[in-house]
mmCIF file of C-alpha atoms in Angstrom:
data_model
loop_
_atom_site.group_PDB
_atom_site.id
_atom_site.type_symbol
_atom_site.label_atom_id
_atom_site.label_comp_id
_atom_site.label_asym_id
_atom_site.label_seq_id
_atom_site.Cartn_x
_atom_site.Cartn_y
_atom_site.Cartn_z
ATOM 1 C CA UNK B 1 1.776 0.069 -20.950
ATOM 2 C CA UNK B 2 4.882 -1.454 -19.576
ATOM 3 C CA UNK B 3 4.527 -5.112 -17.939
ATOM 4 C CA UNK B 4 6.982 -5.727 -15.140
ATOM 5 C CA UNK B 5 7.586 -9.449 -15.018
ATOM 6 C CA UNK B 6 9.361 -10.830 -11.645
ATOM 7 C CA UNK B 7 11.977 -11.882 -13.699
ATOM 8 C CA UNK B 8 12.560 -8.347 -15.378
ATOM 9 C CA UNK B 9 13.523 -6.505 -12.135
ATOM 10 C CA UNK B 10 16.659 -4.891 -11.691
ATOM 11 C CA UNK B 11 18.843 -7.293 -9.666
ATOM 12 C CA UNK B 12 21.837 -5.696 -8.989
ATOM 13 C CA UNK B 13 19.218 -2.857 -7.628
ATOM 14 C CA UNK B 14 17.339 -5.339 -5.400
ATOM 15 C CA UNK B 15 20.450 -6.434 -4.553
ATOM 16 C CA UNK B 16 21.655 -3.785 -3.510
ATOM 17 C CA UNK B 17 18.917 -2.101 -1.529
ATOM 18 C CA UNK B 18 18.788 -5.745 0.052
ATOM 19 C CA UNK B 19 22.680 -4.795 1.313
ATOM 20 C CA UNK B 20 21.600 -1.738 2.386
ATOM 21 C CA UNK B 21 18.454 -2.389 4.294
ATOM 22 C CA UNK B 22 20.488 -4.717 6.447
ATOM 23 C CA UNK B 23 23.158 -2.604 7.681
ATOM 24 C CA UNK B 24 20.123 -0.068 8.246
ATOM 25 C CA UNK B 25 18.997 -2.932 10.861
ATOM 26 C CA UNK B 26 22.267 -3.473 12.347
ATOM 27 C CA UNK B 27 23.078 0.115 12.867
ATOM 28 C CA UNK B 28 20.176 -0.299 14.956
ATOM 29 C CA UNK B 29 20.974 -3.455 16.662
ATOM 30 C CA UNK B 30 24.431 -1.660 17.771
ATOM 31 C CA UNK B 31 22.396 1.535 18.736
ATOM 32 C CA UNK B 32 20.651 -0.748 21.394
ATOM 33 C CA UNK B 33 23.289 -2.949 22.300
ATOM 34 C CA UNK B 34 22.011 -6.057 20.643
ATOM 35 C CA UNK B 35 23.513 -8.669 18.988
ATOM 36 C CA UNK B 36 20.687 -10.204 16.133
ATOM 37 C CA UNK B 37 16.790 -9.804 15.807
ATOM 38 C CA UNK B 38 14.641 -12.317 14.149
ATOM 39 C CA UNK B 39 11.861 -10.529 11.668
ATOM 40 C CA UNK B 40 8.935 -12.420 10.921
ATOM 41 C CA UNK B 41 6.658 -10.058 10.199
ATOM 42 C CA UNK B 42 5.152 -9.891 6.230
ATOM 43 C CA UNK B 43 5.427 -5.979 6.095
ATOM 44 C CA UNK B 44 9.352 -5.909 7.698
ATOM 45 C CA UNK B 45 10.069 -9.417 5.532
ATOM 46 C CA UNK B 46 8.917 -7.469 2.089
ATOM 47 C CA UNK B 47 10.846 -4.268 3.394
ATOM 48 C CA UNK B 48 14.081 -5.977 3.768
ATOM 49 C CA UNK B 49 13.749 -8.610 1.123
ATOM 50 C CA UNK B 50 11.434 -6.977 -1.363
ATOM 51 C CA UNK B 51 9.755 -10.989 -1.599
ATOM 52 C CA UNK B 52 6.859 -12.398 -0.786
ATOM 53 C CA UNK B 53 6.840 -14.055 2.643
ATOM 54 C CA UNK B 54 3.597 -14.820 2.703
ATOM 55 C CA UNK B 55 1.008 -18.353 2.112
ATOM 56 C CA UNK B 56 -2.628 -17.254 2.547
ATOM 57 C CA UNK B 57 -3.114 -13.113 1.029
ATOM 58 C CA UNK B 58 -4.278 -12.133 4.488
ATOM 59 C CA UNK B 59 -1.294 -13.147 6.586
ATOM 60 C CA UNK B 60 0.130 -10.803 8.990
ATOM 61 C CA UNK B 61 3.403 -13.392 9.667
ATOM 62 C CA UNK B 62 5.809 -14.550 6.903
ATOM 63 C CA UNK B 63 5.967 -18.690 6.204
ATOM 64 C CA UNK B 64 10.457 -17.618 6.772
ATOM 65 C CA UNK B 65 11.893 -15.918 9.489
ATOM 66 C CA UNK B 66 14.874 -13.692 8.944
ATOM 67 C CA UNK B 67 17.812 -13.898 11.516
ATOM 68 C CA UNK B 68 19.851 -10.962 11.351
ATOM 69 C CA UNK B 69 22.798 -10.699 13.068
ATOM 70 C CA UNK B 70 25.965 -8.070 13.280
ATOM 71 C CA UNK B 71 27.770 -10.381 11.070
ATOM 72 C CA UNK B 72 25.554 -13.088 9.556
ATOM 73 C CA UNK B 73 21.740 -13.224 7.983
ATOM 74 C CA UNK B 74 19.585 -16.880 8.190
ATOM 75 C CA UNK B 75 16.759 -17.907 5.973
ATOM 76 C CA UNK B 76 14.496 -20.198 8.629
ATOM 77 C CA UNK B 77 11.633 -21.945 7.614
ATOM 78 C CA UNK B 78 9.864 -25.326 7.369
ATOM 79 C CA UNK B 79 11.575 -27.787 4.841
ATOM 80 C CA UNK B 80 7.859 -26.997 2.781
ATOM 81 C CA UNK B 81 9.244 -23.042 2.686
ATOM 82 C CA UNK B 82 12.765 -22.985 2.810
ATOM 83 C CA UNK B 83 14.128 -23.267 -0.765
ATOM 84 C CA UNK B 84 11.063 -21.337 -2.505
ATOM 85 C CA UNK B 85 11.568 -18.776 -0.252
ATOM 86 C CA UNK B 86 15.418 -18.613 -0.784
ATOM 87 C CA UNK B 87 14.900 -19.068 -4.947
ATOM 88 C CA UNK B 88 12.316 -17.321 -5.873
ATOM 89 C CA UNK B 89 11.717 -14.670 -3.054
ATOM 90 C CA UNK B 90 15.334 -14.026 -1.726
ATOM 91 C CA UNK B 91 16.925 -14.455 -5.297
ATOM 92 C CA UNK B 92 19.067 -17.491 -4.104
ATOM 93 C CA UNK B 93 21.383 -14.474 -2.470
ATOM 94 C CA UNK B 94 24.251 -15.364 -1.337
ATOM 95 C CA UNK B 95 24.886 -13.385 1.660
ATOM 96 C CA UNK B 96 21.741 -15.161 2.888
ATOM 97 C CA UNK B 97 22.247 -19.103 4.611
ATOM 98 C CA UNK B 98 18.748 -21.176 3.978
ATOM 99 C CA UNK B 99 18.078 -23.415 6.780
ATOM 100 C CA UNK B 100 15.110 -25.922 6.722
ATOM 101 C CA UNK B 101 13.567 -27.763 9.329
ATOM 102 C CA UNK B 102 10.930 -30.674 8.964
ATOM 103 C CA UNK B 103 7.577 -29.749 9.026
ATOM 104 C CA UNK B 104 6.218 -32.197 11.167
ATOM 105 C CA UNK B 105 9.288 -31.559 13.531
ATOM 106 C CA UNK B 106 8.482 -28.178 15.064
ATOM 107 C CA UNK B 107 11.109 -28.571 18.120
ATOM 108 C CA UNK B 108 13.445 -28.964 15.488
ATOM 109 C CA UNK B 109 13.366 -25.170 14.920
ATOM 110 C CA UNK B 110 13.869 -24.047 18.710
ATOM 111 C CA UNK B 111 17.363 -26.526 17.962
ATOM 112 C CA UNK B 112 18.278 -24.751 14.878
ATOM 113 C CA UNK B 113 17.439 -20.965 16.285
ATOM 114 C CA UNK B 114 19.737 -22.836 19.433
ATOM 115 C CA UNK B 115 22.511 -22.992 17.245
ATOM 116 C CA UNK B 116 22.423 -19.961 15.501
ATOM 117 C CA UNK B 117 21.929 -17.767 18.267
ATOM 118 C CA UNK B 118 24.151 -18.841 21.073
ATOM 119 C CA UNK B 119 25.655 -16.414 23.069
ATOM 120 C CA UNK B 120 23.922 -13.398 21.455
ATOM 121 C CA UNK B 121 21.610 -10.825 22.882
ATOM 122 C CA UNK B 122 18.584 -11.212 20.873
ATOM 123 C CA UNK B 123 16.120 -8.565 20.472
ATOM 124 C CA UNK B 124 12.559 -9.329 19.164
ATOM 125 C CA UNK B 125 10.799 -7.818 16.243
ATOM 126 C CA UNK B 126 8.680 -5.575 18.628
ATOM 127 C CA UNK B 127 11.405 -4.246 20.661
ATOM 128 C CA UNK B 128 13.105 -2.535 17.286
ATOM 129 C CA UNK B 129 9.610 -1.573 15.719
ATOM 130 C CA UNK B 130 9.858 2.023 16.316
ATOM 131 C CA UNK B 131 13.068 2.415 14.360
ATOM 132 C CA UNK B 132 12.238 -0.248 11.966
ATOM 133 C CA UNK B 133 9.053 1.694 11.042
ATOM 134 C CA UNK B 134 11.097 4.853 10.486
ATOM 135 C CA UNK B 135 12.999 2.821 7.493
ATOM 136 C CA UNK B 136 10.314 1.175 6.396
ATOM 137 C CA UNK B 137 8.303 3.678 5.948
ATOM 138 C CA UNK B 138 10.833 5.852 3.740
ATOM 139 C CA UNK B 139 10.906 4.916 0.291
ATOM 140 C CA UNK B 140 14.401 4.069 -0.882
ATOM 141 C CA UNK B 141 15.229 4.851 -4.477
ATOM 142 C CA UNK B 142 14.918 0.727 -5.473
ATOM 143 C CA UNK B 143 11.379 1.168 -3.877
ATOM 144 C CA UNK B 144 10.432 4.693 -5.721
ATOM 145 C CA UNK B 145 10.662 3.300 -8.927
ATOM 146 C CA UNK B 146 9.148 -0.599 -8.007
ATOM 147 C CA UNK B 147 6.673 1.515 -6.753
ATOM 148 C CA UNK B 148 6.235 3.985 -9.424
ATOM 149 C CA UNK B 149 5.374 1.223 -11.925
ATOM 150 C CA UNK B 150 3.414 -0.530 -9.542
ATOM 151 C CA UNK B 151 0.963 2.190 -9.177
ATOM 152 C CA UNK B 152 0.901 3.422 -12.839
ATOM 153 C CA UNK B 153 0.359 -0.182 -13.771
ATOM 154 C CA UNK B 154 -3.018 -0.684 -11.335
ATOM 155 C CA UNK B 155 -4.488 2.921 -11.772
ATOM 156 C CA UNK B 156 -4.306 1.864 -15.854
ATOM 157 C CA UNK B 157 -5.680 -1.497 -15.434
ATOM 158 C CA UNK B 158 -8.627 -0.147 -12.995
ATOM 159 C CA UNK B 159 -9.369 2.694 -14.947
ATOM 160 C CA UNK B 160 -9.802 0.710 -18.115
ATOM 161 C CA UNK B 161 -12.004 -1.813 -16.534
ATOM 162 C CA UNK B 162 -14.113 0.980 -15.193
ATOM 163 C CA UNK B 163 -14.087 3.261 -18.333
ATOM 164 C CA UNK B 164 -15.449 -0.327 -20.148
ATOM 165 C CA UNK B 165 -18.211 -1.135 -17.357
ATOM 166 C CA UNK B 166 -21.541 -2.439 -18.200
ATOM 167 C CA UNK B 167 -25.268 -2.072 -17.136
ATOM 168 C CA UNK B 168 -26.212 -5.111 -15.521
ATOM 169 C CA UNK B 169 -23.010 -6.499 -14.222
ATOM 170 C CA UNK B 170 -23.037 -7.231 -10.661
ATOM 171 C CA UNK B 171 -20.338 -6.501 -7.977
ATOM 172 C CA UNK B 172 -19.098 -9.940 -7.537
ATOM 173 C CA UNK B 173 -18.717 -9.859 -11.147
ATOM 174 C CA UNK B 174 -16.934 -6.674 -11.169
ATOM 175 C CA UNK B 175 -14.636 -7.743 -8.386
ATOM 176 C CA UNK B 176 -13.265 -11.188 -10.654
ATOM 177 C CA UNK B 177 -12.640 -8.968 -13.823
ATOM 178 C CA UNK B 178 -10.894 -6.342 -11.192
ATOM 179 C CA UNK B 179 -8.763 -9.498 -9.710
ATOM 180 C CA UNK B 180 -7.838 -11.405 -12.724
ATOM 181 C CA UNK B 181 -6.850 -8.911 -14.548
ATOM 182 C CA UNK B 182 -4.367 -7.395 -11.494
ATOM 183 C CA UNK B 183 -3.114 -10.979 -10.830
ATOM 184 C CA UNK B 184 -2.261 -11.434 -14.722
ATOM 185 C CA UNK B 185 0.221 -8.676 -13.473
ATOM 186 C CA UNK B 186 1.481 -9.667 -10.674
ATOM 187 C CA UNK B 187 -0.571 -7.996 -8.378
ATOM 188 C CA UNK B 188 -1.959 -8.818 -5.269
ATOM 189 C CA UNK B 189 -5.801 -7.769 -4.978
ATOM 190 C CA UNK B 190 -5.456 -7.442 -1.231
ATOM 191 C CA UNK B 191 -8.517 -5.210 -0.928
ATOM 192 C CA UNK B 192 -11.279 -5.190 -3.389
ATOM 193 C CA UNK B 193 -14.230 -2.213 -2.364
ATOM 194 C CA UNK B 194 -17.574 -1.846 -4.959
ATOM 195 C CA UNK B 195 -20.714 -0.748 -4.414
ATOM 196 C CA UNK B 196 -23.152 0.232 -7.155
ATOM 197 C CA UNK B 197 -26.114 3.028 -6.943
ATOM 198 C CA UNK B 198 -27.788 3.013 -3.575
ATOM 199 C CA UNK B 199 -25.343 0.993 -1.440
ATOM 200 C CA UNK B 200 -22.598 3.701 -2.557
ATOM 201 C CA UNK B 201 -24.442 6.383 -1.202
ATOM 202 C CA UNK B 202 -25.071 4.236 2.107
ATOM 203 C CA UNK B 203 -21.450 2.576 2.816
ATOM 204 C CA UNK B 204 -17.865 3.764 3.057
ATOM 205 C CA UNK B 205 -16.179 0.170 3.522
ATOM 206 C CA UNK B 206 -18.633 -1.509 0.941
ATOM 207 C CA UNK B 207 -17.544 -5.035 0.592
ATOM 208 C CA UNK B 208 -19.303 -6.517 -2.441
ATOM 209 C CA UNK B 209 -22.749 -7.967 -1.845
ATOM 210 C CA UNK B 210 -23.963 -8.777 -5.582
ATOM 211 C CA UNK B 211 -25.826 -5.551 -6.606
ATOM 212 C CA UNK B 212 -26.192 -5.440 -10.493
ATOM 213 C CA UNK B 213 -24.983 -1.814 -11.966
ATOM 214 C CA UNK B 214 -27.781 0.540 -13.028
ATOM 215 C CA UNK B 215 -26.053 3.561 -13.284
ATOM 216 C CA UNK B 216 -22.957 4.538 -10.612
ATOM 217 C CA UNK B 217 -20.057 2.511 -9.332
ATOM 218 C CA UNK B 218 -17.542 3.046 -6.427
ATOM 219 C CA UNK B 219 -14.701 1.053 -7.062
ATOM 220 C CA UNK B 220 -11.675 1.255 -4.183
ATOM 221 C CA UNK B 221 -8.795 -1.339 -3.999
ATOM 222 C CA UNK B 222 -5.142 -1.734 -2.887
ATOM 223 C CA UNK B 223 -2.739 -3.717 -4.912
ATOM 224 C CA UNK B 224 0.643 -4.887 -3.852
ATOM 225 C CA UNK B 225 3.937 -5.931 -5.545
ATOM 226 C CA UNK B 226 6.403 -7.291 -3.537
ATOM 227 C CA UNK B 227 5.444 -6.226 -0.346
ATOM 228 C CA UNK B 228 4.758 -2.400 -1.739
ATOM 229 C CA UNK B 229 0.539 -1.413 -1.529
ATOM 230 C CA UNK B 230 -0.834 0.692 -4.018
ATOM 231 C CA UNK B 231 -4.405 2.354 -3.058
ATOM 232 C CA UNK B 232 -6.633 3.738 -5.310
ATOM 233 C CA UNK B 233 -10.285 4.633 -6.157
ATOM 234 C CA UNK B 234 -11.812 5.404 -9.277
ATOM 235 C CA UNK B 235 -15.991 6.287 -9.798
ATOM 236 C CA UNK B 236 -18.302 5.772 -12.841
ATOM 237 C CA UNK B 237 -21.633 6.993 -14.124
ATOM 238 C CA UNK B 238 -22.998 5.258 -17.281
ATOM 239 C CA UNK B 239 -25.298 8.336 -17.973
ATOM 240 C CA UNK B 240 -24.345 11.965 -16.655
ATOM 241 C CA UNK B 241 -25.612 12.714 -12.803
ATOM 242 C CA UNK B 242 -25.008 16.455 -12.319
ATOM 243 C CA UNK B 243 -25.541 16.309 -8.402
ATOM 244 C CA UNK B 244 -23.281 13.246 -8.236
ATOM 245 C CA UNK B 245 -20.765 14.932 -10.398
ATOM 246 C CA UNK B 246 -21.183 18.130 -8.038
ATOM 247 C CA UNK B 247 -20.251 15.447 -5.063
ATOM 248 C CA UNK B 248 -17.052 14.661 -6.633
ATOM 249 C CA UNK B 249 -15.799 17.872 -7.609
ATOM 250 C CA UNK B 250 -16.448 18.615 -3.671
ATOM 251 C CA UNK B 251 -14.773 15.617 -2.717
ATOM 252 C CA UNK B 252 -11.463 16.255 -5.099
ATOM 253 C CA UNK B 253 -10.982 19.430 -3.113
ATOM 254 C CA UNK B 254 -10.411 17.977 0.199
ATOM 255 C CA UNK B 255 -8.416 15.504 -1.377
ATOM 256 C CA UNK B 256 -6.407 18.560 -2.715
ATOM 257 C CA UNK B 257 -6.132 19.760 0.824
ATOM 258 C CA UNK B 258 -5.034 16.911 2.027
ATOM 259 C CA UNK B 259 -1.975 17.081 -0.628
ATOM 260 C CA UNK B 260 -1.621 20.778 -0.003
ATOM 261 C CA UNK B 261 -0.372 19.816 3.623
ATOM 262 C CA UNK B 262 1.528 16.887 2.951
ATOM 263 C CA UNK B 263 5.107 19.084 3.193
ATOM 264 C CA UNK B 264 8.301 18.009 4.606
ATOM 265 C CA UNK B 265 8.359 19.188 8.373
ATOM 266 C CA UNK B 266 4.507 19.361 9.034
ATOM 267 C CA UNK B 267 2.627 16.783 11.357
ATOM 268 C CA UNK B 268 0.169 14.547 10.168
ATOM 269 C CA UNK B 269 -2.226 16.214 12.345
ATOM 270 C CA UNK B 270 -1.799 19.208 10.494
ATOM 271 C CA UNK B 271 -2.278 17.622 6.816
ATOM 272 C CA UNK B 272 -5.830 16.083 8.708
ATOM 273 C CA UNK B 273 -6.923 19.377 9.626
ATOM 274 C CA UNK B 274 -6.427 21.101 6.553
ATOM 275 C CA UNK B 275 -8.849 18.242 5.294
ATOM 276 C CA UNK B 276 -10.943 18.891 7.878
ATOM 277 C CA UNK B 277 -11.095 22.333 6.898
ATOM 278 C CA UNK B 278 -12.055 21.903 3.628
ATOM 279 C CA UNK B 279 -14.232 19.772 4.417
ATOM 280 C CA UNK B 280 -16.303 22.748 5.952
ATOM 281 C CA UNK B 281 -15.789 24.770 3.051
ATOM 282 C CA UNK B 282 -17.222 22.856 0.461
ATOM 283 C CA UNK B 283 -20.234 22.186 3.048
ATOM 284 C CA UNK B 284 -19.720 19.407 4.474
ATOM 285 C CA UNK B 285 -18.424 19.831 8.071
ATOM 286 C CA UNK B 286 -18.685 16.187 9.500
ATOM 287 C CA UNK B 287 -18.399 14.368 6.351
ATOM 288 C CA UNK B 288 -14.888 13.124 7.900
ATOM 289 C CA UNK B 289 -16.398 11.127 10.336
ATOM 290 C CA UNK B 290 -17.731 9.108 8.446
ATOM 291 C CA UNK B 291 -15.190 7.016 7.217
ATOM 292 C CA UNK B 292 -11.331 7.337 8.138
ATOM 293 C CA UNK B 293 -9.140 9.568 5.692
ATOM 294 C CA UNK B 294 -5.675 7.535 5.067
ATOM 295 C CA UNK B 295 -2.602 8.452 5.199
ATOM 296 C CA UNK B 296 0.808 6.677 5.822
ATOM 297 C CA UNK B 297 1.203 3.924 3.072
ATOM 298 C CA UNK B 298 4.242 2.019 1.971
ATOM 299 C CA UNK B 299 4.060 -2.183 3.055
ATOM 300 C CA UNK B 300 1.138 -1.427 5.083
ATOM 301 C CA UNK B 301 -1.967 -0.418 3.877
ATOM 302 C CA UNK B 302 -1.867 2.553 5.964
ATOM 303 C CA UNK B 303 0.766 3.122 8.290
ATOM 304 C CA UNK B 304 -0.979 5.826 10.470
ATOM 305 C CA UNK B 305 -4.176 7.176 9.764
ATOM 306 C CA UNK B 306 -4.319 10.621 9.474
ATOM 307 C CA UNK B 307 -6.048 12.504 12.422
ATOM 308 C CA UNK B 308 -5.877 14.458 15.516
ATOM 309 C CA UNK B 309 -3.118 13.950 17.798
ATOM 310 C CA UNK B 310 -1.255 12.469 15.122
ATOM 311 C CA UNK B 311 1.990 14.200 15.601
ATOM 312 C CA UNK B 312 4.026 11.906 12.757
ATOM 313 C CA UNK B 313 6.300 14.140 10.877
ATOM 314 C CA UNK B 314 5.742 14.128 7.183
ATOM 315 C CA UNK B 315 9.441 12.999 5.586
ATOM 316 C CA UNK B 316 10.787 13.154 1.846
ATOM 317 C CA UNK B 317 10.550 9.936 -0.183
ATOM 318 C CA UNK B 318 6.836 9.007 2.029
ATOM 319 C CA UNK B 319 4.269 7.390 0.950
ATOM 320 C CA UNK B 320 0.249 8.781 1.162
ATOM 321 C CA UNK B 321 -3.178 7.683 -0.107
ATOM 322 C CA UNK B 322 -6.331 9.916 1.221
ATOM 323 C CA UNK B 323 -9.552 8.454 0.642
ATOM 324 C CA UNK B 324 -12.321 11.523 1.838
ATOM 325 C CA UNK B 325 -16.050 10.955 1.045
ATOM 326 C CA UNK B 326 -19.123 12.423 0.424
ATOM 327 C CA UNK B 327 -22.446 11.018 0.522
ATOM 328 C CA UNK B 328 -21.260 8.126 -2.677
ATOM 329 C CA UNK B 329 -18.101 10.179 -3.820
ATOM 330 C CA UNK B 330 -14.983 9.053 -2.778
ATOM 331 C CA UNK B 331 -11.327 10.314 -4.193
ATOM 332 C CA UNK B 332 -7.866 8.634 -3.490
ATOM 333 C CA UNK B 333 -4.768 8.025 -4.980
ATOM 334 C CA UNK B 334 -1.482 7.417 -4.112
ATOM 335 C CA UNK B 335 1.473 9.719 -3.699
ATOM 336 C CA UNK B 336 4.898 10.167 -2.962
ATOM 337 C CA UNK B 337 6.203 13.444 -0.836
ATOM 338 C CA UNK B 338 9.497 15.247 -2.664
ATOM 339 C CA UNK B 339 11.267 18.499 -1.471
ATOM 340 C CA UNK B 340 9.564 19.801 -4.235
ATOM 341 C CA UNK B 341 5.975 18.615 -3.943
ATOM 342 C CA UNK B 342 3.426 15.853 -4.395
ATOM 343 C CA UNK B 343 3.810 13.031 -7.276
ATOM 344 C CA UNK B 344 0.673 11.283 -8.250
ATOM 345 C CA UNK B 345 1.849 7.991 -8.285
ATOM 346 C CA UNK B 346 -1.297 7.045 -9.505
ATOM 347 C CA UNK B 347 -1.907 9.330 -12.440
ATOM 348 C CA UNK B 348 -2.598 8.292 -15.866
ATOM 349 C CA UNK B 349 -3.799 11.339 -18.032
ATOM 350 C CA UNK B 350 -6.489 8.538 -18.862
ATOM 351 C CA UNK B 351 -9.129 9.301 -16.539
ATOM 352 C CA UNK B 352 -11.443 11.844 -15.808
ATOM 353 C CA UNK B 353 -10.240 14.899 -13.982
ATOM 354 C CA UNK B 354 -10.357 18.113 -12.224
ATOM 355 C CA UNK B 355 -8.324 21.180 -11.335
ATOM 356 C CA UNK B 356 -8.185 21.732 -7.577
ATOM 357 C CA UNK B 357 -6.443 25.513 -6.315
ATOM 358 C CA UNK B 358 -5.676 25.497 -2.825
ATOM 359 C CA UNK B 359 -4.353 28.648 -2.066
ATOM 360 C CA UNK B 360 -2.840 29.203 -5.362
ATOM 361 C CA UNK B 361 -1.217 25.455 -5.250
ATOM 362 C CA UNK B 362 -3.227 23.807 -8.394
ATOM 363 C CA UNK B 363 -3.648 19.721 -8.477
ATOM 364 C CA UNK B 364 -5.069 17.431 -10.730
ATOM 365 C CA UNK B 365 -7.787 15.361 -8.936
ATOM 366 C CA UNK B 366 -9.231 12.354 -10.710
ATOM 367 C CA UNK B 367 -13.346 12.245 -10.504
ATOM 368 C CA UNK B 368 -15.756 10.401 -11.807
ATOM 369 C CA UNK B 369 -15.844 9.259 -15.341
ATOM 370 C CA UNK B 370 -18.880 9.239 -17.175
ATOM 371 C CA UNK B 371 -19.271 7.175 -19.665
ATOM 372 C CA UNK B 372 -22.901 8.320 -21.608
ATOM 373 C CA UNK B 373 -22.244 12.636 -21.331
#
């Protein structure tokens, strides 16, 4: 398996889709008659920068703020920030002007913003979130393939640890091995989910509470890269369980449904009932309301959720992770939409697996691995 390092990445390609990301924005800042926006956000700061903006793993605001204008782009952040920020997350780019302000100063910063915005018609982050979202949440080819190996890189790393899992271990446990090994490759363990054996069969969101393995695991994280989130879910049995098998099978076919709507030109609400649908088929009619069943990925963990009244229209080069349930079984990887179809982002050839036809259109679900057959 490949190991991206932060210093392998292809520069002129980050540079590049850095160039181009920005005159995305100012198209829109002439579209509405404004003159500069500052973005702040973590999700539109990775976008645009394809960096980290962030201090604590749970922050919705970057440490930097971006100031974009029609001619200009400013780096502004706390004299702690600035220069890490502008090295190491920004790539020292030229294009881009640093500017620090002491720490312990804050009205230093409404000075500097002063300066740099005089005489221009500012528009916030929120104002231009509509059309932001619509670039952000297309993949642009830099971001396929950061993304590609992103995904590849967690499903093999989570699928090993799970393929190697022991009687005994608890979920807390589980959860470090999960994390160190992702953070030995650069990636962020945003969102760790395990349960083991009963509290699988009783939770959807289970947050670890210490259970020691007898027999089954859920395991359900997202990773992210750089701003991108991979989401994923792999199950294990340490001795065969033909009923929980059964579930999974079951479960793999809605996820196929799911991926038999995602086409370019339906709704979202369309790809949610075809779930839904299948859902019933397999005999399980109000399964879905049990837990929510994805959708939209890309900087966010999910975008939109898929559901009714969702009337997003599903565009080439997005993003999707379903994650339907049922009763302990849970199936969800990550995909990107093409003109010609679904790729499994996710998909390693490693795992376990079944063949899912809907309506003639075959997919290859992962289910769960069992380890003692």
């Amino acid at each position: 398996m490949s190991i991206l390092k932060e210093t392998d990445r292809n520069a002129l390609g980050r540079e590049e889709d850095f160039v181009n990301k920005i005159e995305a924005v100012r198209s829109i800042l002439k579209e509405k008659g404004f003159d500069g926006v500052e973005i702040k956000s973590q999700a539109n700061f990775s976008y645009l920068t394809r960096g980290r903006g962030f201090i604590g793993l749970a922050s919705t605001a970057a440490c930097g703020s971006l100031f974009i204008t029609l001619d200009r782009i400013y780096l502004v952040s706390e004299n702690i920030e600035i220069m890490r920020l502008y090295k190491e997350q920004l790539d020292s780019n030229p294009s881009v002007e640093p500017i620090g302000f002491p720490w312990d100063e804050p009205k230093k910063r409404e000075l500097v913003i002063k300066e740099i915005t005089e005489g221009l018609t500012l528009a916030t982050e929120e104002e231009l979130e509509p059309e932001i979202f619509k670039l952000r949440s297309i993949m642009t080819p830099y971001d396929r393939e950061e993304y590609s190996k992103l995904c590849y890189e967690t499903a093999v790393l989570l699928e090993e640890t799970c393929m190697n899992i022991q009687k005994g271990v608890s979920e807390y446990e589980l959860a470090g091995e999960i994390s160190n090994k992702l953070w030995s490759h650069n990636i962020e363990p945003i969102t760790i989910l395990i349960a083991f054996d009963e509290r699988a069969y009783n939770y959807r969101h289970p947050v670890m509470a210490g259970e020691r393995l007898e027999n089954y695991a859920l395991v359900g994280i997202c990773g992210r890269r750089n701003g991108l989130i991979v989401s994923i879910s792999r199950d294990v049995l340490l001795n065969n369980d033909p009923e929980m098998i059964h579930k999974h099978e079951k479960c793999a076919m809605v996820n196929a449904a799911f991926l038999s709507g995602l086409k370019v030109g339906s709704t979202l609400e369309k790809v949610f009932e075809r779930g839904v649908m299948e859902y019933e088929k397999q005999g399980y009619p109000l399964e879905y309301k049990e837990h929510h069943q994805g959708g939209l990925t890309g900087f966010i963990p999910r975008e939109l959720r898929a559901n009714y009244g969702c009337t997003h229209v599903v565009r080439q080069n997005e993003v999707y992770a379903f994650n339907p349930t049922i009763q302990g079984s849970k199936c969800e990887d990550t995909v990107l939409v093409t003109e010609e179809g679904i790729i499994n982002m996710t998909y390693t050839g490693n795992y376990a697996y079944v063949t899912c036809d809907i309506d003639g259109e075959k997919f290859v679900m992962s289910t769960v691995y069992v380890i003692n057959n």
